[in-house]
């Protein structure tokens, strides 16, 4: 078997891109390649609902136990519908985050964020002494709704001003210090260096 490129990782039998967005919502958006073209992804990493669950555990959004339970619950038709809803939201969210959403895309993303936020309940510890925080019901909608809640917080919070787009591939990342240009030096940064070198060589 050939080695994977350095920006990818084999996780529980599926290939996933390593997180570079510095925010789970941006890493979610970065689960397909080449946002810069308007066509389909050159590489789609969320190839099934189960893969989406594995990705959630990989980036620390769901526990391994939850992923196991949801994987067992997901029937084929239901899983396919959940995956499609996830990919639709990812595309709408990308347009909202990059300031290019149509009214339709914005409304669709906003309705999901509102619905997910409304399903949260305030949970406390079993002995009743501590507030655990906001929780969503553990059902098949959990992974998408959890991301929708986080997306709502990102869009309305201070990090929103620090979201940047990689000029090469269109991936998103947080850049609070204004120093990052590329999603990753190992991929797009390096490609740009090679292109610049080739241009210099051709010109000389
Ligand atoms: Zn890039």
XYZ file of N, CA, C and O and ligand atoms in Angstrom:
817
model
N 0.847 -1.201 0.000
C 0.000 0.000 0.000
C 0.878 1.246 0.000
O 1.834 1.344 0.754
N 0.533 2.218 -0.862
C 1.350 3.423 -0.921
C 1.026 4.338 0.261
O -0.078 4.313 0.792
N 2.000 5.130 0.647
C 1.804 6.020 1.801
C 0.850 7.148 1.428
O 0.796 7.592 0.288
N 0.089 7.593 2.413
C -0.845 8.702 2.195
C -0.085 10.021 2.138
O 0.936 10.179 2.795
N -0.592 11.005 1.388
C -0.021 12.351 1.468
C -0.093 12.855 2.914
O -0.963 12.432 3.675
N 0.804 13.780 3.256
C 0.948 14.178 4.666
C -0.278 14.897 5.209
O -0.455 14.995 6.414
N -1.166 15.416 4.333
C -2.332 16.134 4.849
C -3.526 15.216 5.081
O -4.583 15.671 5.484
N -3.339 13.909 4.822
C -4.433 12.954 5.018
C -4.058 11.950 6.092
O -2.888 11.719 6.367
N -5.098 11.352 6.687
C -4.849 10.350 7.722
C -5.861 9.213 7.586
O -7.039 9.449 7.293
N -5.392 7.995 7.827
C -6.276 6.839 7.810
C -6.851 6.663 9.216
O -6.124 6.436 10.174
N -8.183 6.796 9.333
C -8.850 6.727 10.634
C -9.926 5.655 10.558
O -10.869 5.778 9.779
N -9.792 4.619 11.340
C -10.792 3.529 11.361
C -11.190 3.082 9.955
O -12.373 2.917 9.652
N -10.194 2.948 9.110
C -10.441 2.407 7.778
C -10.879 3.418 6.737
O -11.099 3.053 5.581
N -11.059 4.699 7.130
C -11.410 5.705 6.124
C -10.343 6.800 6.082
O -9.722 7.111 7.095
N -10.143 7.369 4.896
C -9.160 8.440 4.722
C -9.848 9.773 5.000
O -10.917 10.065 4.451
N -9.244 10.576 5.877
C -9.809 11.880 6.237
C -8.711 12.942 6.163
O -7.544 12.653 6.424
N -9.093 14.187 5.814
C -8.099 15.264 5.832
C -7.781 15.657 7.273
O -8.683 15.733 8.114
N -6.510 15.903 7.546
C -6.132 16.356 8.890
C -6.701 17.756 9.127
O -6.726 18.578 8.206
N -7.156 18.034 10.355
C -7.737 19.354 10.621
C -6.686 20.460 10.523
O -5.629 20.366 11.139
N -6.975 21.489 9.722
C -6.061 22.634 9.613
C -6.797 23.955 9.866
O -6.199 25.025 9.842
N -8.126 23.879 10.091
C -8.937 25.092 10.154
C -8.865 25.836 11.465
O -9.310 26.974 11.565
N -8.332 25.182 12.521
C -8.262 25.761 13.868
C -9.652 26.023 14.451
O -9.790 26.776 15.408
N -10.683 25.412 13.869
C -12.052 25.497 14.389
C -12.818 24.309 13.790
O -12.738 24.098 12.571
N -13.579 23.566 14.610
C -14.235 22.363 14.075
C -15.206 22.647 12.936
O -15.345 21.830 12.020
N -15.876 23.803 12.960
C -16.820 24.130 11.888
C -16.066 24.345 10.565
O -16.519 23.935 9.499
N -14.892 24.966 10.641
C -14.099 25.184 9.429
C -13.515 23.862 8.935
O -13.453 23.621 7.724
N -13.129 22.999 9.866
C -12.647 21.682 9.442
C -13.770 20.866 8.802
O -13.528 20.065 7.901
N -15.000 21.068 9.276
C -16.153 20.414 8.640
C -16.290 20.887 7.192
O -16.455 20.083 6.264
N -16.197 22.185 6.983
C -16.281 22.740 5.629
C -15.138 22.193 4.756
O -15.298 21.993 3.551
N -14.015 21.902 5.383
C -12.837 21.427 4.648
C -12.839 19.911 4.431
O -11.778 19.329 4.196
N -14.000 19.271 4.513
C -14.037 17.826 4.272
C -14.299 17.506 2.800
O -14.652 16.383 2.459
N -14.180 18.484 1.930
C -14.130 18.232 0.487
C -13.034 19.124 -0.084
O -12.683 20.151 0.503
N -12.499 18.740 -1.238
C -11.406 19.525 -1.810
C -11.952 20.505 -2.843
O -13.074 20.335 -3.338
N -11.149 21.511 -3.145
C -11.397 22.402 -4.287
C -12.730 23.131 -4.220
O -13.616 22.928 -5.044
N -12.857 24.036 -3.253
C -14.042 24.892 -3.220
C -13.928 26.006 -4.249
O -14.899 26.713 -4.527
N -12.739 26.218 -4.787
C -12.543 27.367 -5.675
C -13.289 27.211 -6.995
O -13.748 28.186 -7.568
N -13.417 25.965 -7.481
C -14.239 25.752 -8.670
C -15.701 25.628 -8.262
O -15.989 25.308 -7.122
N -16.610 25.884 -9.183
C -18.018 25.770 -8.819
C -18.531 24.349 -9.037
O -19.656 24.024 -8.693
N -17.699 23.500 -9.596
C -18.109 22.124 -9.876
C -18.080 21.247 -8.635
O -17.892 21.745 -7.531
N -18.284 19.957 -8.820
C -18.258 19.043 -7.679
C -16.848 18.931 -7.096
O -15.873 19.329 -7.733
N -16.770 18.408 -5.883
C -15.475 18.251 -5.236
C -14.597 17.312 -6.049
O -15.065 16.311 -6.579
N -13.322 17.641 -6.136
C -12.398 16.691 -6.745
C -12.273 15.487 -5.809
O -12.224 14.348 -6.239
N -12.200 15.765 -4.520
C -12.217 14.692 -3.544
C -13.279 14.988 -2.493
O -13.275 16.062 -1.897
N -14.178 14.053 -2.304
C -15.195 14.136 -1.247
C -14.798 13.128 -0.167
O -14.689 11.935 -0.449
N -14.550 13.658 1.044
C -14.155 12.736 2.111
C -15.348 12.215 2.906
O -15.265 11.177 3.529
N -16.454 12.939 2.893
C -17.652 12.460 3.603
C -18.474 11.596 2.646
O -19.463 12.022 2.070
N -18.025 10.353 2.492
C -18.615 9.469 1.489
C -19.793 8.669 2.022
O -20.486 8.011 1.263
N -20.015 8.687 3.330
C -21.165 7.981 3.907
C -21.477 8.611 5.263
O -20.654 9.343 5.821
N -22.669 8.320 5.772
C -23.033 8.826 7.100
C -22.069 8.277 8.158
O -21.662 8.994 9.072
N -21.701 7.020 7.998
C -20.778 6.410 8.958
C -19.416 7.112 8.936
O -18.800 7.341 9.983
N -18.960 7.479 7.745
C -17.695 8.226 7.642
C -17.812 9.577 8.343
O -16.880 10.023 9.017
N -18.988 10.208 8.177
C -19.228 11.488 8.861
C -19.152 11.294 10.385
O -18.570 12.125 11.095
N -19.694 10.192 10.883
C -19.601 9.905 12.328
C -18.145 9.715 12.752
O -17.711 10.232 13.789
N -17.396 8.968 11.953
C -15.979 8.727 12.273
C -15.219 10.056 12.288
O -14.385 10.312 13.166
N -15.533 10.938 11.327
C -14.882 12.266 11.289
C -15.191 13.042 12.581
O -14.299 13.683 13.155
N -16.441 12.961 13.046
C -16.833 13.663 14.275
C -15.999 13.195 15.477
O -15.606 14.015 16.315
N -15.763 11.900 15.545
C -14.939 11.386 16.642
C -13.483 11.821 16.456
O -12.801 12.194 17.419
N -13.024 11.813 15.205
C -11.631 12.169 14.889
C -11.300 13.594 15.331
O -10.240 13.858 15.885
N -12.235 14.528 15.119
C -11.964 15.922 15.497
C -12.452 16.245 16.915
O -12.398 17.396 17.347
N -12.950 15.224 17.625
C -13.290 15.418 19.037
C -14.684 15.951 19.305
O -14.974 16.403 20.408
N -15.584 15.896 18.317
C -16.934 16.424 18.515
C -17.881 15.389 19.116
O -18.859 15.757 19.762
N -17.636 14.105 18.864
C -18.477 13.055 19.444
C -17.577 12.008 20.090
O -16.459 11.772 19.629
N -18.097 11.373 21.146
C -17.325 10.308 21.781
C -17.407 9.044 20.924
O -18.347 8.871 20.136
N -16.431 8.170 21.116
C -16.422 6.904 20.376
C -17.670 6.090 20.702
O -18.235 5.424 19.836
N -18.134 6.166 21.953
C -19.325 5.405 22.360
C -20.559 5.910 21.627
O -21.391 5.123 21.167
N -20.694 7.237 21.498
C -21.833 7.809 20.773
C -21.793 7.404 19.309
O -22.818 7.029 18.723
N -20.603 7.468 18.709
C -20.459 7.076 17.304
C -20.899 5.629 17.104
O -21.628 5.303 16.162
N -20.516 4.769 18.033
C -20.882 3.354 17.944
C -22.400 3.183 18.005
O -23.000 2.467 17.204
N -23.038 3.880 18.959
C -24.493 3.748 19.104
C -25.228 4.282 17.877
O -26.174 3.679 17.387
N -24.774 5.450 17.359
C -25.448 6.033 16.190
C -25.232 5.171 14.944
O -26.135 5.043 14.109
N -24.042 4.586 14.821
C -23.771 3.708 13.680
C -24.731 2.523 13.695
O -25.259 2.115 12.650
N -25.002 1.989 14.871
C -25.927 0.851 14.980
C -27.365 1.266 14.670
O -28.136 0.492 14.113
N -27.721 2.515 15.022
C -29.098 2.987 14.803
C -29.402 3.297 13.348
O -30.565 3.256 12.933
N -28.366 3.672 12.578
C -28.595 4.235 11.249
C -28.979 3.163 10.242
O -28.170 2.321 9.889
N -30.227 3.185 9.771
C -30.637 2.342 8.654
C -30.154 2.967 7.354
O -29.840 4.153 7.321
N -30.116 2.184 6.283
C -29.503 2.656 5.031
C -30.197 3.907 4.480
O -29.531 4.888 4.136
N -31.524 3.894 4.393
C -32.246 5.037 3.812
C -32.085 6.277 4.664
O -31.815 7.374 4.165
N -32.232 6.097 5.948
C -32.098 7.201 6.904
C -30.679 7.786 6.842
O -30.499 9.008 6.815
N -29.682 6.907 6.809
C -28.288 7.363 6.764
C -28.037 8.181 5.496
O -27.364 9.211 5.545
N -28.587 7.735 4.377
C -28.383 8.451 3.108
C -29.013 9.846 3.184
O -28.435 10.818 2.696
N -30.201 9.945 3.793
C -30.862 11.255 3.919
C -30.067 12.187 4.832
O -29.919 13.368 4.561
N -29.576 11.632 5.939
C -28.775 12.455 6.874
C -27.492 12.944 6.204
O -27.055 14.071 6.420
N -26.871 12.078 5.421
C -25.642 12.486 4.736
C -25.937 13.614 3.752
O -25.203 14.604 3.698
N -27.026 13.491 2.983
C -27.353 14.532 1.995
C -27.636 15.865 2.693
O -27.183 16.919 2.241
N -28.364 15.815 3.817
C -28.642 17.049 4.570
C -27.337 17.679 5.055
O -27.181 18.908 5.072
N -26.392 16.833 5.429
C -25.093 17.304 5.909
C -24.311 17.995 4.791
O -23.749 19.076 4.987
N -24.305 17.378 3.612
C -23.558 17.961 2.485
C -24.227 19.257 2.001
O -23.541 20.206 1.626
N -25.573 19.295 2.049
C -26.279 20.528 1.678
C -25.920 21.663 2.639
O -25.621 22.783 2.212
N -25.953 21.358 3.937
C -25.633 22.386 4.931
C -24.190 22.853 4.767
O -23.899 24.049 4.866
N -23.273 21.929 4.490
C -21.863 22.293 4.328
C -21.703 23.300 3.186
O -20.956 24.278 3.322
N -22.404 23.082 2.069
C -22.297 23.998 0.918
C -22.900 25.369 1.260
O -22.329 26.408 0.929
N -24.070 25.357 1.930
C -24.708 26.631 2.300
C -23.825 27.397 3.294
O -23.630 28.611 3.176
N -23.284 26.661 4.247
C -22.445 27.279 5.271
C -21.185 27.886 4.658
O -20.740 28.969 5.059
N -20.618 27.190 3.676
C -19.427 27.730 3.005
C -19.744 29.085 2.379
O -18.986 30.049 2.524
N -20.885 29.157 1.705
C -21.265 30.419 1.059
C -21.530 31.516 2.093
O -21.185 32.673 1.873
N -22.149 31.143 3.225
C -22.411 32.139 4.274
C -21.076 32.628 4.855
O -20.855 33.833 5.024
N -20.166 31.706 5.127
C -18.892 32.074 5.751
C -18.021 32.913 4.823
O -17.193 33.703 5.284
N -18.184 32.728 3.514
C -17.357 33.485 2.570
C -18.115 34.683 1.998
O -17.648 35.322 1.048
N -19.291 34.973 2.569
C -20.010 36.179 2.188
C -20.606 36.143 0.800
O -20.813 37.184 0.177
N -20.892 34.960 0.285
C -21.437 34.873 -1.079
C -22.743 34.087 -1.137
O -23.126 33.585 -2.205
N -23.430 33.993 0.011
C -24.653 33.181 0.044
C -25.816 33.892 -0.627
O -26.036 35.084 -0.420
N -26.563 33.157 -1.428
C -27.840 33.661 -1.939
C -28.823 33.706 -0.775
O -28.573 33.120 0.285
N -29.963 34.403 -0.977
C -30.996 34.425 0.065
C -31.418 33.003 0.411
O -31.597 32.653 1.577
N -31.563 32.180 -0.616
C -32.012 30.800 -0.413
C -31.016 30.028 0.456
O -31.403 29.333 1.396
N -29.728 30.153 0.141
C -28.703 29.422 0.908
C -28.645 29.929 2.344
O -28.550 29.144 3.299
N -28.710 31.260 2.502
C -28.663 31.803 3.858
C -29.860 31.320 4.674
O -29.707 30.894 5.821
N -31.068 31.388 4.079
C -32.279 30.976 4.797
C -32.179 29.505 5.208
O -32.530 29.134 6.330
N -31.703 28.679 4.298
C -31.610 27.243 4.591
C -30.638 26.990 5.750
O -30.938 26.236 6.675
N -29.487 27.657 5.709
C -28.496 27.475 6.782
C -29.040 28.026 8.100
O -28.921 27.392 9.159
N -29.652 29.195 8.033
C -30.160 29.829 9.250
C -31.261 28.988 9.893
O -31.291 28.830 11.119
N -32.182 28.417 9.064
C -33.266 27.607 9.626
C -32.699 26.392 10.358
O -33.175 26.031 11.431
N -31.675 25.771 9.780
C -31.100 24.587 10.445
C -30.423 24.986 11.759
O -30.552 24.296 12.774
N -29.695 26.095 11.735
C -29.021 26.558 12.961
C -30.056 26.870 14.043
O -29.894 26.496 15.209
N -31.153 27.520 13.650
C -32.207 27.849 14.622
C -32.870 26.588 15.164
O -33.115 26.464 16.370
N -33.155 25.643 14.267
C -33.803 24.394 14.696
C -32.902 23.642 15.679
O -33.351 23.166 16.724
N -31.606 23.542 15.310
C -30.665 22.815 16.165
C -30.522 23.513 17.520
O -30.519 22.856 18.577
N -30.435 24.833 17.502
C -30.289 25.575 18.761
C -31.501 25.362 19.656
O -31.384 25.253 20.876
N -32.686 25.270 19.041
C -33.918 25.079 19.803
C -34.049 23.696 20.412
O -34.869 23.479 21.305
N -33.285 22.743 19.927
C -33.365 21.375 20.457
C -32.414 21.157 21.643
O -32.397 20.093 22.250
N -31.625 22.157 21.963
C -30.695 21.989 23.086
C -31.450 21.997 24.416
O -32.464 22.664 24.558
N -30.953 21.271 25.359
C -31.478 21.381 26.724
C -30.302 21.606 27.671
O -29.172 21.201 27.395
N -30.609 22.266 28.772
C -29.569 22.546 29.765
C -29.454 21.330 30.679
O -30.436 20.911 31.297
N -28.265 20.763 30.744
C -28.087 19.512 31.497
C -27.267 19.758 32.759
O -26.414 20.642 32.794
N -27.578 18.973 33.797
C -26.755 19.037 35.006
C -26.257 17.650 35.387
O -26.751 16.638 34.884
N -25.272 17.616 36.253
C -24.641 16.353 36.631
C -25.639 15.459 37.367
O -26.658 15.928 37.868
N -25.322 14.157 37.417
C -26.257 13.193 38.009
C -26.588 13.519 39.460
O -27.709 13.295 39.918
N -25.613 14.031 40.204
C -25.899 14.350 41.612
C -26.587 15.716 41.754
O -26.925 16.137 42.860
N -26.783 16.394 40.628
C -27.547 17.626 40.656
C -26.792 18.853 41.139
O -27.376 19.918 41.287
N -25.480 18.740 41.347
C -24.751 19.876 41.904
C -24.104 20.765 40.840
O -23.805 21.922 41.104
N -23.878 20.219 39.627
C -23.139 20.971 38.614
C -23.968 21.120 37.340
O -24.669 20.188 36.950
N -23.854 22.284 36.700
C -24.427 22.454 35.368
C -23.403 21.946 34.352
O -22.260 22.418 34.320
N -23.786 20.960 33.570
C -22.882 20.389 32.568
C -22.806 21.302 31.344
O -21.755 21.469 30.737
N -23.934 21.909 30.983
C -23.962 22.795 29.819
C -25.087 22.402 28.879
O -25.968 21.624 29.239
N -25.054 22.974 27.663
C -26.086 22.681 26.660
C -25.814 21.324 26.038
O -24.696 21.031 25.641
N -26.872 20.523 25.911
C -26.726 19.223 25.245
C -27.839 19.028 24.238
O -28.943 19.546 24.402
N -27.524 18.260 23.194
C -28.515 17.892 22.186
C -28.910 16.437 22.413
O -28.104 15.653 22.916
N -30.133 16.053 22.049
C -30.520 14.648 22.183
C -29.610 13.752 21.342
O -29.180 14.159 20.251
N -29.316 12.559 21.860
C -28.465 11.645 21.085
C -29.332 10.860 20.106
O -29.873 9.811 20.443
N -29.504 11.422 18.914
C -30.190 10.704 17.844
C -29.408 10.941 16.558
O -28.350 11.577 16.580
N -29.952 10.461 15.441
C -29.181 10.521 14.194
C -28.949 11.950 13.710
O -28.089 12.194 12.876
N -29.711 12.894 14.247
C -29.512 14.294 13.858
C -28.395 14.960 14.668
O -27.996 16.078 14.340
N -27.947 14.287 15.705
C -26.973 14.906 16.613
C -25.732 15.469 15.913
O -25.394 16.632 16.130
N -25.031 14.690 15.068
C -23.779 15.245 14.515
C -24.004 16.523 13.698
O -23.247 17.484 13.846
N -25.040 16.528 12.857
C -25.298 17.723 12.039
C -25.786 18.876 12.917
O -25.333 20.018 12.756
N -26.686 18.592 13.850
C -27.207 19.665 14.703
C -26.130 20.250 15.609
O -26.109 21.456 15.868
N -25.235 19.405 16.075
C -24.126 19.893 16.893
C -23.263 20.878 16.089
O -22.889 21.951 16.579
N -22.987 20.524 14.835
C -22.204 21.417 13.978
C -22.973 22.698 13.671
O -22.383 23.780 13.594
N -24.295 22.572 13.515
C -25.113 23.759 13.230
C -25.075 24.737 14.415
O -24.957 25.949 14.222
N -25.155 24.194 15.635
C -25.074 25.057 16.825
C -23.709 25.757 16.871
O -23.618 26.971 17.082
N -22.648 24.991 16.631
C -21.298 25.576 16.645
C -21.139 26.614 15.529
O -20.475 27.643 15.712
N -21.758 26.343 14.377
C -21.691 27.292 13.256
C -22.393 28.595 13.634
O -21.908 29.686 13.311
N -23.527 28.478 14.332
C -24.237 29.676 14.775
C -23.391 30.512 15.714
O -23.362 31.748 15.629
N -22.667 29.824 16.597
C -21.792 30.546 17.538
C -20.624 31.201 16.799
O -20.239 32.340 17.094
N -20.069 30.477 15.819
C -18.954 31.044 15.042
C -19.406 32.286 14.267
O -18.733 33.319 14.262
N -20.587 32.186 13.636
C -21.064 33.283 12.786
C -21.404 34.534 13.585
O -21.365 35.643 13.045
N -21.757 34.364 14.852
C -22.182 35.519 15.647
C -21.138 35.923 16.684
O -21.357 36.873 17.439
N -20.004 35.208 16.719
C -19.002 35.458 17.757
C -17.782 36.193 17.230
O -17.694 36.516 16.036
N -16.818 36.428 18.101
C -15.626 37.205 17.721
C -14.723 36.514 16.700
O -13.981 37.193 15.985
N -14.798 35.165 16.610
C -13.941 34.468 15.639
C -14.345 34.731 14.189
O -13.550 34.524 13.271
N -15.589 35.167 13.998
C -16.093 35.381 12.628
C -15.167 36.287 11.820
O -14.941 36.075 10.620
N -14.603 37.292 12.486
C -13.766 38.276 11.788
C -12.419 37.682 11.365
O -11.692 38.296 10.588
N -12.081 36.498 11.882
C -10.764 35.926 11.609
C -10.812 34.748 10.631
O -9.821 34.048 10.464
N -11.972 34.516 10.014
C -12.080 33.412 9.044
C -11.448 33.848 7.727
O -11.776 34.905 7.193
N -10.500 33.048 7.241
C -9.823 33.354 5.970
C -10.019 32.193 4.995
O -10.232 31.062 5.398
N -9.886 32.524 3.710
C -10.032 31.532 2.648
C -8.676 31.282 2.005
O -7.982 32.236 1.639
N -8.303 30.024 1.847
C -7.056 29.703 1.145
C -7.219 30.085 -0.324
O -8.150 29.638 -0.985
N -6.324 30.933 -0.874
C -6.487 31.379 -2.252
C -6.274 30.262 -3.265
O -6.651 30.405 -4.433
N -5.672 29.161 -2.837
C -5.397 28.075 -3.771
C -6.554 27.085 -3.864
O -7.002 26.732 -4.951
N -7.070 26.638 -2.704
C -8.073 25.556 -2.731
C -9.426 25.975 -2.176
O -10.402 25.235 -2.310
N -9.503 27.144 -1.541
C -10.778 27.597 -1.012
C -11.114 27.085 0.379
O -12.182 27.400 0.901
N -10.233 26.291 0.983
C -10.478 25.857 2.360
C -10.482 27.074 3.299
O -9.850 28.093 3.002
N -11.171 26.909 4.420
C -11.276 27.997 5.387
C -10.455 27.690 6.639
O -10.290 26.533 7.023
N -9.948 28.746 7.259
C -9.201 28.583 8.509
C -9.278 29.870 9.299
O -9.547 30.939 8.749
N -9.036 29.751 10.603
C -8.996 30.930 11.464
C -7.589 31.510 11.437
O -6.599 30.778 11.507
N -7.529 32.817 11.350
C -6.228 33.487 11.287
C -6.255 34.725 12.187
O -6.236 35.853 11.695
N -6.288 34.519 13.503
C -6.455 35.669 14.412
C -5.290 36.652 14.364
O -5.466 37.831 14.662
N -4.101 36.206 13.948
C -2.945 37.121 13.927
C -2.683 37.710 12.549
O -1.729 38.487 12.373
N -3.463 37.299 11.553
C -3.278 37.848 10.207
C -1.984 37.429 9.556
O -1.427 38.157 8.745
N -1.500 36.231 9.874
C -0.202 35.806 9.341
C -0.278 34.640 8.375
O 0.708 34.264 7.765
N -1.457 34.005 8.308
C -1.551 32.810 7.479
C -2.070 33.164 6.105
O -2.999 33.935 5.955
N -1.476 32.580 5.077
C -1.983 32.780 3.730
C -2.622 31.498 3.211
O -3.625 31.533 2.522
N -2.008 30.360 3.522
C -2.436 29.080 2.953
C -3.113 28.223 4.021
O -2.811 28.336 5.205
N -3.987 27.307 3.550
C -4.606 26.353 4.477
C -3.510 25.553 5.152
O -3.572 25.249 6.330
N -2.495 25.189 4.383
C -1.398 24.380 4.909
C -0.160 24.615 4.045
O -0.254 24.631 2.816
N 0.987 24.791 4.679
C 2.227 24.945 3.914
C 2.562 23.651 3.186
O 3.167 23.660 2.123
N 2.150 22.509 3.777
C 2.508 21.208 3.197
C 1.795 20.969 1.864
O 2.279 20.223 1.021
N 0.650 21.601 1.650
C -0.073 21.368 0.398
C -0.068 22.640 -0.452
O 0.765 22.801 -1.329
N -0.986 23.558 -0.176
C -1.137 24.724 -1.050
C 0.068 25.658 -0.994
O 0.472 26.213 -2.014
N 0.654 25.857 0.186
C 1.819 26.724 0.303
C 2.964 26.192 -0.530
O 3.643 26.936 -1.253
N 3.131 24.885 -0.478
C 4.211 24.243 -1.215
C 3.965 24.297 -2.722
O 4.873 24.571 -3.506
N 2.694 24.078 -3.113
C 2.339 24.145 -4.533
C 2.636 25.535 -5.091
O 3.135 25.682 -6.198
N 2.323 26.566 -4.293
C 2.566 27.934 -4.741
C 4.061 28.179 -4.903
O 4.499 28.840 -5.847
N 4.844 27.627 -3.988
C 6.306 27.785 -4.074
C 6.841 27.138 -5.348
O 7.676 27.702 -6.044
N 6.323 25.922 -5.638
C 6.764 25.206 -6.835
C 6.390 25.992 -8.092
O 7.192 26.128 -9.017
N 5.147 26.543 -8.101
C 4.703 27.337 -9.262
C 5.569 28.573 -9.454
O 5.979 28.902 -10.555
N 5.872 29.243 -8.335
C 6.688 30.458 -8.415
C 8.079 30.118 -8.923
O 8.657 30.850 -9.755
N 8.617 28.978 -8.464
C 9.949 28.552 -8.906
C 9.941 28.264 -10.406
O 10.838 28.674 -11.139
N 8.875 27.549 -10.859
C 8.762 27.202 -12.286
C 8.669 28.472 -13.134
O 9.276 28.565 -14.201
N 7.914 29.473 -12.639
C 7.753 30.727 -13.378
C 9.098 31.442 -13.481
O 9.442 31.984 -14.533
N 9.856 31.427 -12.366
C 11.167 32.095 -12.370
C 12.113 31.400 -13.349
O 12.827 32.036 -14.107
N 12.087 30.045 -13.340
C 12.959 29.270 -14.211
C 12.627 29.538 -15.687
O 13.507 29.688 -16.521
N 11.308 29.590 -15.975
C 10.878 29.805 -17.372
C 11.259 31.207 -17.843
O 11.577 31.400 -19.023
N 11.233 32.166 -16.910
C 11.515 33.553 -17.286
C 13.001 33.792 -17.498
O 13.383 34.687 -18.232
N 13.834 32.982 -16.855
C 15.284 33.246 -16.932
C 15.926 32.587 -18.146
O 15.320 31.771 -18.806
Zn -5.361 25.447 0.376
